[in-house]
Short mmCIF file of C-alpha atoms in Angstrom, two decimals:
data_model
loop_
_atom_site.label_atom_id
_atom_site.label_comp_id
_atom_site.label_asym_id
_atom_site.label_seq_id
_atom_site.Cartn_x
_atom_site.Cartn_y
_atom_site.Cartn_z
CA MET A 154 -3.19 20.93 3.81
CA VAL A 155 -2.46 21.87 7.44
CA ALA A 156 0.93 20.16 7.22
CA THR A 157 1.73 22.23 4.12
CA LEU A 158 0.80 25.49 5.86
CA VAL A 159 2.93 24.53 8.84
CA GLY A 160 5.75 23.78 6.40
CA PHE A 161 5.48 27.28 4.96
CA ALA A 162 5.65 28.74 8.49
CA TRP A 163 8.82 26.67 8.98
CA THR A 164 10.17 28.20 5.76
CA LEU A 165 9.67 31.72 7.12
CA GLY A 166 11.64 30.83 10.24
CA LYS A 167 14.48 29.37 8.18
CA ILE A 168 14.84 32.24 5.70
CA ALA A 169 14.80 34.87 8.48
CA SER A 170 18.01 33.61 10.08
CA PRO A 171 20.55 34.55 7.33
CA THR A 172 19.16 38.09 7.06
CA LEU A 173 19.38 38.48 10.83
CA VAL A 174 22.96 37.21 10.69
CA ARG A 175 23.80 39.91 8.10
CA LEU A 176 22.22 42.62 10.21
CA GLY A 177 23.97 41.34 13.31
CA ILE A 178 27.36 41.52 11.61
CA ASP A 179 26.90 44.81 9.76
CA ARG A 180 24.96 46.65 12.51
CA GLY A 181 25.44 44.79 15.75
CA ILE A 182 29.21 44.75 15.42
CA GLY A 183 29.95 47.84 13.36
CA GLU A 184 27.16 50.39 14.02
CA ASP A 185 24.72 50.19 16.92
CA ASP A 186 26.70 47.75 19.13
CA ARG A 187 23.47 45.87 19.94
CA LEU A 188 24.81 42.46 19.08
CA TRP A 189 22.72 40.92 21.89
CA LEU A 190 19.52 42.04 20.13
CA TRP A 191 20.40 40.43 16.82
CA ALA A 192 21.62 37.30 18.55
CA GLY A 193 18.31 37.11 20.41
CA LEU A 194 16.31 37.53 17.20
CA ILE A 195 18.36 34.79 15.53
CA GLY A 196 17.56 32.55 18.51
CA VAL A 197 13.84 33.35 18.21
CA ALA A 198 13.89 32.49 14.50
CA GLY A 199 15.61 29.19 15.32
CA VAL A 200 12.99 28.36 17.97
CA VAL A 201 10.15 29.15 15.54
CA ALA A 202 11.73 26.94 12.88
CA GLY A 203 12.25 24.16 15.44
CA ILE A 204 8.65 24.27 16.71
CA PHE A 205 7.19 24.18 13.22
CA THR A 206 9.61 21.38 12.26
CA ALA A 207 8.05 19.24 15.00
CA PHE A 208 4.50 20.13 13.92
CA ARG A 209 5.33 19.53 10.27
CA ARG A 210 6.71 16.06 10.89
CA TYR A 211 3.83 15.07 13.17
CA LEU A 212 1.20 16.19 10.67
CA ALA A 213 3.06 14.62 7.76
CA PHE A 214 3.25 11.23 9.52
CA ARG A 215 -0.38 11.47 10.61
CA GLU A 216 -1.56 12.04 7.04
CA ALA A 217 0.74 9.33 5.72
CA ARG A 218 -0.51 6.74 8.20
CA TRP A 219 -4.12 7.71 7.44
CA THR A 220 -3.47 7.23 3.71
CA GLU A 221 -1.80 3.88 4.35
CA ALA A 222 -4.70 2.69 6.54
CA ARG A 223 -7.35 3.73 4.01
CA LEU A 224 -5.50 2.03 1.15
CA ARG A 225 -5.02 -1.13 3.21
CA GLU A 226 -8.74 -1.20 4.05
CA ARG A 227 -9.64 -0.65 0.39
CA ILE A 228 -7.35 -3.45 -0.81
CA PHE A 229 -8.67 -5.83 1.85
CA GLU A 230 -12.32 -5.01 1.09
CA HIS A 231 -11.68 -5.46 -2.64
CA LEU A 232 -9.92 -8.79 -2.12
CA LEU A 233 -12.96 -10.01 -0.21
CA THR A 234 -15.25 -9.12 -3.13
CA LEU A 235 -13.13 -10.85 -5.78
CA HIS A 236 -14.40 -14.20 -6.98
CA VAL A 237 -12.75 -17.43 -5.92
CA GLY A 238 -11.37 -17.96 -9.43
CA TYR A 239 -9.13 -14.92 -8.95
CA HIS A 240 -7.76 -16.33 -5.68
CA ASP A 241 -7.14 -19.67 -7.40
CA ARG A 242 -4.69 -17.90 -9.70
CA ALA A 243 -3.22 -15.30 -7.33
CA GLN A 244 -0.26 -16.14 -5.11
CA THR A 245 -0.89 -15.37 -1.46
CA GLY A 246 2.61 -13.98 -1.02
CA GLN A 247 2.05 -11.54 -3.89
CA LEU A 248 -1.16 -10.27 -2.28
CA MET A 249 0.53 -9.99 1.11
CA SER A 250 3.42 -8.04 -0.40
CA ARG A 251 1.06 -5.52 -1.96
CA SER A 252 -0.78 -5.15 1.34
CA SER A 253 2.39 -4.60 3.37
CA SER A 254 5.69 -3.59 1.74
CA ASP A 255 4.10 -1.80 -1.23
CA LEU A 256 1.82 0.19 1.08
CA ASN A 257 4.85 1.06 3.19
CA GLN A 258 6.54 2.56 0.13
CA ILE A 259 3.49 4.75 -0.50
CA GLN A 260 3.36 5.78 3.16
CA MET A 261 7.00 6.89 3.08
CA PHE A 262 6.37 8.99 -0.03
CA VAL A 263 3.27 10.64 1.45
CA VAL A 264 5.36 11.59 4.50
CA MET A 265 7.76 13.37 2.16
CA LEU A 266 5.09 15.41 0.35
CA PRO A 267 4.55 18.27 2.85
CA ILE A 268 8.25 18.24 3.73
CA THR A 269 9.16 18.49 0.04
CA LEU A 270 6.64 21.29 -0.57
CA ALA A 271 8.20 23.22 2.31
CA ASN A 272 11.66 22.59 0.87
CA LEU A 273 10.55 23.80 -2.55
CA ALA A 274 9.08 26.92 -0.94
CA LEU A 275 12.41 27.44 0.85
CA ILE A 276 14.35 27.07 -2.40
CA LEU A 277 12.06 29.53 -4.20
CA ALA A 278 12.26 32.07 -1.35
CA VAL A 279 16.05 31.81 -1.17
CA VAL A 280 16.41 32.24 -4.94
CA VAL A 281 14.21 35.37 -4.89
CA ILE A 282 16.08 36.86 -1.91
CA LEU A 283 19.47 36.20 -3.51
CA LEU A 284 18.42 37.74 -6.84
CA VAL A 285 17.00 40.83 -5.14
CA SER A 286 20.04 41.21 -2.89
CA ASP A 287 22.74 40.88 -5.59
CA TRP A 288 21.79 39.32 -8.92
CA GLN A 289 25.39 38.83 -10.10
CA LEU A 290 26.44 36.94 -6.98
CA ALA A 291 23.10 35.08 -7.09
CA LEU A 292 23.83 33.79 -10.59
CA VAL A 293 27.16 32.46 -9.35
CA ALA A 294 25.49 30.79 -6.37
CA LEU A 295 22.67 29.25 -8.44
CA ALA A 296 24.65 28.23 -11.51
CA SER A 297 24.47 24.55 -10.55
CA LEU A 298 20.65 24.35 -10.30
CA PRO A 299 20.05 23.43 -13.98
CA LEU A 300 22.59 20.63 -13.64
CA ILE A 301 20.85 19.37 -10.51
CA GLN A 302 17.54 19.29 -12.40
CA PHE A 303 19.12 17.39 -15.29
CA VAL A 304 20.78 14.83 -13.02
CA GLY A 305 17.55 14.45 -11.03
CA ASN A 306 15.56 13.61 -14.15
CA ARG A 307 18.15 11.07 -15.29
CA PHE A 308 18.12 9.50 -11.83
CA SER A 309 14.32 9.27 -11.81
CA ARG A 310 14.19 7.49 -15.17
CA SER A 311 16.99 5.07 -14.26
CA ILE A 312 15.81 4.06 -10.80
CA HIS A 313 12.18 3.25 -11.71
CA PRO A 314 12.72 -0.13 -13.43
CA ALA A 315 15.31 -1.14 -10.82
CA ILE A 316 12.86 -0.47 -7.97
CA GLN A 317 10.13 -2.31 -9.86
CA THR A 318 12.36 -5.39 -10.07
CA VAL A 319 13.24 -5.25 -6.35
CA GLN A 320 9.60 -5.07 -5.26
CA ALA A 321 8.61 -7.91 -7.60
CA GLU A 322 11.37 -10.10 -6.17
CA GLN A 323 10.28 -9.24 -2.62
CA ALA A 324 6.79 -10.46 -3.49
CA GLU A 325 8.23 -13.74 -4.80
CA LEU A 326 10.15 -14.21 -1.54
CA ALA A 327 6.97 -13.54 0.46
CA THR A 328 5.22 -16.25 -1.56
CA VAL A 329 7.89 -18.83 -0.68
CA VAL A 330 7.74 -17.91 3.02
CA GLU A 331 3.92 -18.02 3.08
CA GLU A 332 3.77 -21.40 1.33
CA THR A 333 6.45 -22.82 3.63
CA VAL A 334 4.74 -21.69 6.83
CA GLY A 335 1.28 -22.72 5.60
CA GLY A 336 2.46 -26.12 4.40
CA ILE A 337 4.99 -26.88 7.13
CA ARG A 338 3.39 -30.25 7.97
CA VAL A 339 3.54 -31.38 4.36
CA ILE A 340 7.14 -30.18 4.02
CA LYS A 341 8.24 -31.99 7.16
CA GLY A 342 6.20 -35.07 6.28
CA PHE A 343 8.03 -35.44 2.96
CA GLY A 344 11.41 -34.36 4.35
CA ALA A 345 11.46 -31.47 1.88
CA GLU A 346 13.04 -28.84 4.15
CA SER A 347 16.13 -28.61 1.95
CA VAL A 348 13.97 -28.08 -1.15
CA GLN A 349 12.19 -25.08 0.39
CA ALA A 350 15.45 -23.74 1.79
CA ALA A 351 16.92 -23.83 -1.73
CA ARG A 352 13.88 -21.95 -3.07
CA LEU A 353 14.29 -19.29 -0.41
CA ARG A 354 18.04 -18.94 -1.10
CA LYS A 355 17.28 -18.41 -4.79
CA GLU A 356 14.66 -15.72 -4.12
CA ALA A 357 16.86 -14.04 -1.50
CA GLY A 358 19.72 -14.03 -4.00
CA ASP A 359 17.49 -12.47 -6.64
CA ILE A 360 16.51 -9.70 -4.20
CA ARG A 361 20.16 -9.11 -3.33
CA ARG A 362 21.16 -8.80 -6.99
CA ALA A 363 18.24 -6.50 -7.81
CA SER A 364 18.91 -4.35 -4.72
CA ILE A 365 22.59 -4.03 -5.56
CA GLY A 366 21.62 -2.92 -9.07
CA ALA A 367 19.37 -0.21 -7.60
CA ALA A 368 22.14 0.77 -5.16
CA ARG A 369 24.58 1.21 -8.05
CA ILE A 370 22.17 3.64 -9.69
CA ARG A 371 21.83 5.61 -6.44
CA ALA A 372 25.62 5.59 -5.96
CA LYS A 373 25.99 7.03 -9.46
CA PHE A 374 23.49 9.88 -9.22
CA LEU A 375 22.96 10.87 -5.56
CA PRO A 376 26.57 12.03 -4.95
CA MET A 377 26.24 14.38 -7.92
CA ILE A 378 22.94 15.73 -6.58
CA GLU A 379 24.64 16.37 -3.21
CA LEU A 380 27.90 17.75 -4.66
CA LEU A 381 26.54 20.26 -7.15
CA PRO A 382 25.14 22.69 -4.52
CA GLN A 383 28.60 22.84 -2.91
CA ILE A 384 29.91 24.37 -6.12
CA GLY A 385 27.70 27.37 -5.42
CA LEU A 386 29.33 27.79 -2.01
CA LEU A 387 32.79 27.81 -3.57
CA GLY A 388 31.72 30.33 -6.19
CA VAL A 389 30.19 32.67 -3.62
CA LEU A 390 33.27 32.45 -1.39
CA TRP A 391 35.66 33.25 -4.26
CA PHE A 392 33.66 35.82 -6.21
CA GLY A 393 32.05 37.43 -3.16
CA GLY A 394 35.25 37.41 -1.11
CA ASN A 395 37.01 39.46 -3.78
CA ARG A 396 34.11 41.92 -3.83
CA VAL A 397 34.39 42.34 -0.06
CA ILE A 398 38.10 43.05 -0.46
CA ASP A 399 37.28 45.64 -3.14
CA GLY A 400 34.66 47.25 -0.89
CA ASP A 401 31.70 46.44 -3.19
CA LEU A 402 30.11 44.06 -0.65
CA THR A 403 29.88 44.08 3.14
CA LEU A 404 31.08 41.16 5.20
CA GLY A 405 27.56 40.64 6.49
CA GLN A 406 26.21 40.37 2.93
CA LEU A 407 28.83 37.77 2.06
CA VAL A 408 28.02 35.72 5.14
CA GLN A 409 24.30 36.05 4.33
CA PHE A 410 24.87 34.73 0.82
CA ASN A 411 26.89 31.79 2.12
CA VAL A 412 24.27 30.92 4.73
CA TYR A 413 21.49 31.07 2.12
CA VAL A 414 23.45 28.88 -0.30
CA ALA A 415 24.14 26.46 2.56
CA LEU A 416 20.40 26.42 3.26
CA LEU A 417 19.86 25.13 -0.28
CA VAL A 418 22.12 22.11 0.18
CA TRP A 419 19.82 20.02 2.41
CA PRO A 420 16.55 20.79 0.53
CA LEU A 421 18.21 19.90 -2.77
CA ARG A 422 19.55 16.69 -1.25
CA MET A 423 16.05 15.91 0.09
CA ILE A 424 14.59 16.41 -3.37
CA GLY A 425 16.93 13.70 -4.63
CA MET A 426 15.68 11.40 -1.87
CA THR A 427 12.09 12.33 -2.66
CA LEU A 428 12.61 11.39 -6.30
CA ALA A 429 13.74 7.93 -5.17
CA PHE A 430 10.75 7.61 -2.82
CA ALA A 431 8.45 8.78 -5.61
CA GLN A 432 9.68 6.06 -7.95
CA ARG A 433 9.18 3.39 -5.29
CA ALA A 434 5.69 4.73 -4.56
CA ARG A 435 4.89 4.80 -8.28
CA VAL A 436 5.87 1.15 -8.65
CA ALA A 437 3.88 0.28 -5.53
CA LEU A 438 0.79 2.09 -6.84
CA ASP A 439 1.07 0.23 -10.14
CA ARG A 440 1.22 -3.08 -8.30
CA ILE A 441 -1.71 -2.18 -6.03
CA ASP A 442 -3.73 -1.01 -9.03
CA GLU A 443 -3.24 -4.45 -10.57
CA ILE A 444 -5.50 -5.72 -7.77
CA LEU A 445 -7.94 -2.82 -7.46
CA SER A 446 -8.60 -2.76 -11.21
CA VAL A 447 -9.70 -6.42 -11.26
CA PRO A 448 -13.51 -6.66 -11.36
CA SER A 449 -15.27 -9.51 -9.58
CA GLU A 450 -16.78 -11.93 -12.08
CA VAL A 451 -19.23 -13.20 -9.45
CA ARG A 452 -21.29 -10.53 -7.69
CA SER A 453 -24.79 -9.84 -6.47
CA PRO A 454 -27.25 -8.63 -9.14
CA ASP A 455 -28.84 -5.22 -9.08
CA GLY A 456 -32.26 -5.56 -7.49
CA PRO A 457 -31.79 -9.17 -6.30
CA ALA A 458 -34.69 -11.57 -5.84
CA SER A 459 -35.35 -13.38 -2.55
CA LEU A 460 -35.64 -17.06 -1.78
CA PRO A 461 -39.18 -18.24 -1.04
CA LYS A 462 -39.52 -19.08 2.65
CA ARG A 463 -41.27 -21.99 4.31
CA ALA A 464 -44.55 -20.80 5.75
CA ASP A 465 -44.15 -22.89 8.90
CA ALA A 466 -40.76 -21.31 9.61
CA LEU A 467 -41.72 -17.64 9.29
CA GLY A 468 -41.04 -15.77 12.47
CA ALA A 469 -38.78 -18.53 13.77
CA GLY A 470 -35.36 -17.81 15.15
CA PRO A 471 -32.25 -18.23 13.03
CA ASP A 472 -31.64 -21.79 11.86
CA VAL A 473 -28.19 -23.29 11.70
CA GLY A 474 -27.24 -26.22 9.55
CA PRO A 475 -27.97 -27.45 6.05
CA GLY A 476 -30.71 -25.39 4.46
CA GLY A 477 -30.84 -23.00 7.40
CA GLY A 478 -30.56 -19.25 7.54
CA ASP A 479 -27.62 -17.43 9.04
CA GLY A 480 -29.42 -15.13 11.40
CA ARG A 481 -28.62 -12.05 9.33
CA GLY A 482 -32.21 -10.84 8.93
CA LEU A 483 -33.61 -13.87 7.05
CA HIS A 484 -37.10 -14.70 8.26
CA GLY A 485 -37.56 -18.45 8.15
CA ARG A 486 -35.59 -20.66 5.77
CA ALA A 487 -35.66 -21.96 2.22
CA VAL A 488 -37.52 -25.19 1.42
CA GLY A 489 -34.31 -26.65 0.04
CA ALA A 490 -35.14 -28.05 -3.42
CA VAL A 491 -32.02 -27.88 -5.62
CA ARG A 492 -31.94 -28.24 -9.42
CA PHE A 493 -29.00 -28.32 -11.87
CA ASP A 494 -30.28 -27.97 -15.42
CA GLY A 495 -27.89 -28.62 -18.35
CA VAL A 496 -24.92 -27.21 -16.46
CA ARG A 497 -21.63 -26.85 -18.27
CA PHE A 498 -18.52 -25.57 -16.48
CA SER A 499 -14.76 -25.36 -17.04
CA TYR A 500 -12.03 -23.95 -14.79
CA ASP A 501 -9.61 -21.41 -16.24
CA VAL A 502 -6.22 -22.71 -17.27
CA ALA A 503 -3.78 -22.21 -14.40
CA GLY A 504 -2.07 -18.82 -14.67
CA ASP A 505 -4.11 -17.81 -17.73
CA ALA A 506 -7.28 -15.96 -16.75
CA GLY A 507 -9.99 -16.08 -19.38
CA THR A 508 -8.71 -19.24 -21.05
CA ALA A 509 -11.03 -22.13 -20.25
CA GLY A 510 -9.68 -25.62 -19.76
CA PRO A 511 -11.52 -28.84 -20.58
CA PRO A 512 -15.09 -29.04 -19.20
CA VAL A 513 -15.45 -30.51 -15.72
CA LEU A 514 -19.23 -30.73 -16.05
CA SER A 515 -21.06 -30.91 -19.36
CA GLY A 516 -24.84 -31.23 -19.74
CA PHE A 517 -25.09 -31.98 -16.02
CA ASP A 518 -28.63 -32.43 -14.64
CA LEU A 519 -29.52 -33.00 -11.00
CA ASP A 520 -32.77 -32.74 -9.04
CA ILE A 521 -32.71 -32.91 -5.25
CA GLY A 522 -36.08 -32.60 -3.55
CA ALA A 523 -36.58 -30.81 -0.24
CA GLY A 524 -35.60 -33.07 2.63
CA GLU A 525 -33.75 -35.59 0.46
CA SER A 526 -30.25 -36.81 1.26
CA VAL A 527 -28.20 -37.49 -1.85
CA ALA A 528 -24.62 -38.78 -2.10
CA ILE A 529 -22.62 -38.00 -5.23
CA VAL A 530 -19.67 -40.35 -5.77
CA GLY A 531 -16.97 -40.47 -8.40
CA GLU A 532 -13.26 -40.49 -9.06
CA THR A 533 -10.93 -37.70 -7.99
CA GLY A 534 -11.33 -34.78 -10.37
CA SER A 535 -14.73 -35.91 -11.66
CA GLY A 536 -16.47 -32.73 -10.45
CA LYS A 537 -17.99 -33.63 -7.07
CA SER A 538 -16.56 -30.62 -5.23
CA THR A 539 -17.30 -28.43 -8.24
CA ILE A 540 -21.02 -29.10 -7.81
CA ALA A 541 -20.92 -27.69 -4.26
CA ARG A 542 -18.80 -24.71 -5.35
CA LEU A 543 -21.23 -23.86 -8.13
CA LEU A 544 -24.19 -24.11 -5.76
CA ILE A 545 -22.84 -21.27 -3.60
CA ARG A 546 -21.53 -19.31 -6.63
CA PHE A 547 -17.85 -19.57 -5.96
CA TYR A 548 -17.94 -19.77 -9.76
CA ASP A 549 -20.68 -19.15 -12.30
CA VAL A 550 -21.73 -21.80 -14.79
CA ASP A 551 -20.65 -21.48 -18.41
CA ASP A 552 -24.02 -22.75 -19.59
CA GLY A 553 -27.25 -23.97 -18.03
CA SER A 554 -28.67 -22.90 -14.69
CA ILE A 555 -28.81 -23.77 -11.00
CA SER A 556 -31.86 -22.99 -8.89
CA ILE A 557 -32.95 -23.30 -5.27
CA ASP A 558 -36.69 -23.57 -4.72
CA GLY A 559 -37.19 -22.45 -8.31
CA ALA A 560 -35.09 -19.27 -7.95
CA ASP A 561 -32.02 -19.01 -10.21
CA ILE A 562 -29.08 -18.53 -7.84
CA ARG A 563 -27.69 -15.78 -10.10
CA SER A 564 -30.76 -13.69 -9.28
CA LEU A 565 -30.09 -13.84 -5.52
CA ALA A 566 -27.89 -11.66 -3.35
CA LEU A 567 -24.68 -13.52 -2.53
CA ASP A 568 -25.06 -13.12 1.23
CA GLU A 569 -28.60 -14.54 1.15
CA LEU A 570 -27.59 -17.45 -1.09
CA ARG A 571 -24.56 -18.40 0.98
CA GLY A 572 -26.44 -17.84 4.21
CA ALA A 573 -29.09 -20.34 3.09
CA VAL A 574 -26.61 -23.11 2.24
CA GLY A 575 -24.61 -24.98 4.85
CA ILE A 576 -21.35 -26.40 3.52
CA VAL A 577 -18.40 -28.30 4.95
CA PHE A 578 -15.24 -27.80 2.91
CA GLU A 579 -12.67 -30.46 2.14
CA ASP A 580 -9.88 -28.32 3.57
CA THR A 581 -10.61 -27.51 7.21
CA LEU A 582 -9.47 -24.11 8.42
CA LEU A 583 -9.57 -23.05 12.06
CA PHE A 584 -8.90 -19.40 12.83
CA HIS A 585 -6.48 -18.63 15.67
CA ASP A 586 -9.25 -17.98 18.16
CA THR A 587 -11.52 -19.83 20.60
CA VAL A 588 -13.76 -22.73 19.63
CA ARG A 589 -16.77 -20.51 20.28
CA ALA A 590 -15.42 -17.77 17.98
CA ASN A 591 -14.81 -20.34 15.21
CA ILE A 592 -18.36 -21.70 15.45
CA ALA A 593 -19.87 -18.19 15.48
CA PHE A 594 -17.43 -16.91 12.85
CA ALA A 595 -20.01 -15.53 10.38
CA VAL A 596 -22.30 -14.18 13.13
CA PRO A 597 -19.95 -13.01 15.93
CA ASP A 598 -22.77 -11.72 18.15
CA SER A 599 -24.53 -15.12 18.29
CA SER A 600 -25.89 -16.11 21.70
CA ASP A 601 -24.34 -18.98 23.66
CA ALA A 602 -27.51 -21.02 23.06
CA ASP A 603 -27.20 -20.59 19.27
CA VAL A 604 -23.52 -21.55 19.35
CA GLU A 605 -24.25 -24.67 21.40
CA ARG A 606 -27.15 -25.61 19.11
CA ALA A 607 -24.92 -25.28 16.06
CA ALA A 608 -22.29 -27.47 17.70
CA ARG A 609 -24.89 -30.13 18.49
CA LEU A 610 -26.30 -30.07 14.92
CA ALA A 611 -22.76 -30.53 13.61
CA GLY A 612 -22.13 -33.44 16.01
CA ALA A 613 -19.28 -31.51 17.62
CA HIS A 614 -20.71 -30.59 21.04
CA ASP A 615 -19.59 -33.70 22.92
CA PHE A 616 -15.97 -33.75 21.79
CA VAL A 617 -15.71 -29.97 22.23
CA MET A 618 -16.89 -30.28 25.82
CA GLY A 619 -14.50 -33.19 26.32
#
């Protein structure tokens, strides 16, 4: 809002200059001989326009960066709430592209909004001034505006699918780069560098072809959008020049008309650029909405129940390890009895959300008493890891139930459930931080004593210290 008001103040400074030029020519040269006064006023108008140009750009970029930051936070927070099944299907590069390049497209468009509003205000003010000053000469000067509008609409409709293709191909390239960097040890171990390089060349080639297609569309329409306003200048010079010769128009009025028409050239050119930015931002918003519109299939219930706590642990400090709390306000810890009752579960078919594959578990029953140690063995793909994933609700069962200490895990808040279960994943991930920060990852403000105790319980203290 402030940026828009500043833009309007800039418009006043810009539209004052041509009128002052006319008065300087007609009066300062021919009548009152105070050319210095009109020159000074023109300078003041230029300074005002320059100052408000700086303010306008600063405020526009500030608002654009704020919008970009809020959208990035919203995407990130939403990604964290989405169930693991969604992340199984989604490509990391696609998500990264939406969180970076697509957001950048939106940011660039938001920057243009107050600038474009100021340009539209300038165009409207110039049109009104020209019509009031001399409507016949104004019609000559503005004859190309309907053509500019027509070409602008054609350009907008043509560039949208081309931009959509470019941004989709950029996301595919980001996926290849992310997979290559993340799996560099596997790639080098199998000597597959040339395979990944070929994948990247293909995606880079696709981006080049899509970008050239978009560039052809811009090369077709943008020159027309820039050229058409020049026709108005030619018309004013010819038609107005003859009227000056005939004595129907002063030289100052002719110069004023030409300066005003020249003022229209850059705003009209900027509108063409804004249309291109708008189409990129529209595509980016569509791609971002594809993420934000996805609901999480696994979430905490309204009015969640609580796990029963061991009486002898109430009031104790936070426990770390299997069956322990996470220190996030849990008083004591769960007893630890786990029950799977008639559980049936199938993963979705890869790339086809909502289509279940063959069952991994069917009619699965399991009772583990508090304090028991149970090993589950079986062939690869038999469902061992799935049991652990279901216990912490990475996925929800298709049928049956899972309970801890008699409480159905679907009735518990996710943070309480996952804070009560200690789990070691098959794929080890260390964040790029200190050992201490990795141990205290979920509770960053843990004391040194708690971090050391956790390391000892995990059997890691000695080799960490070594």
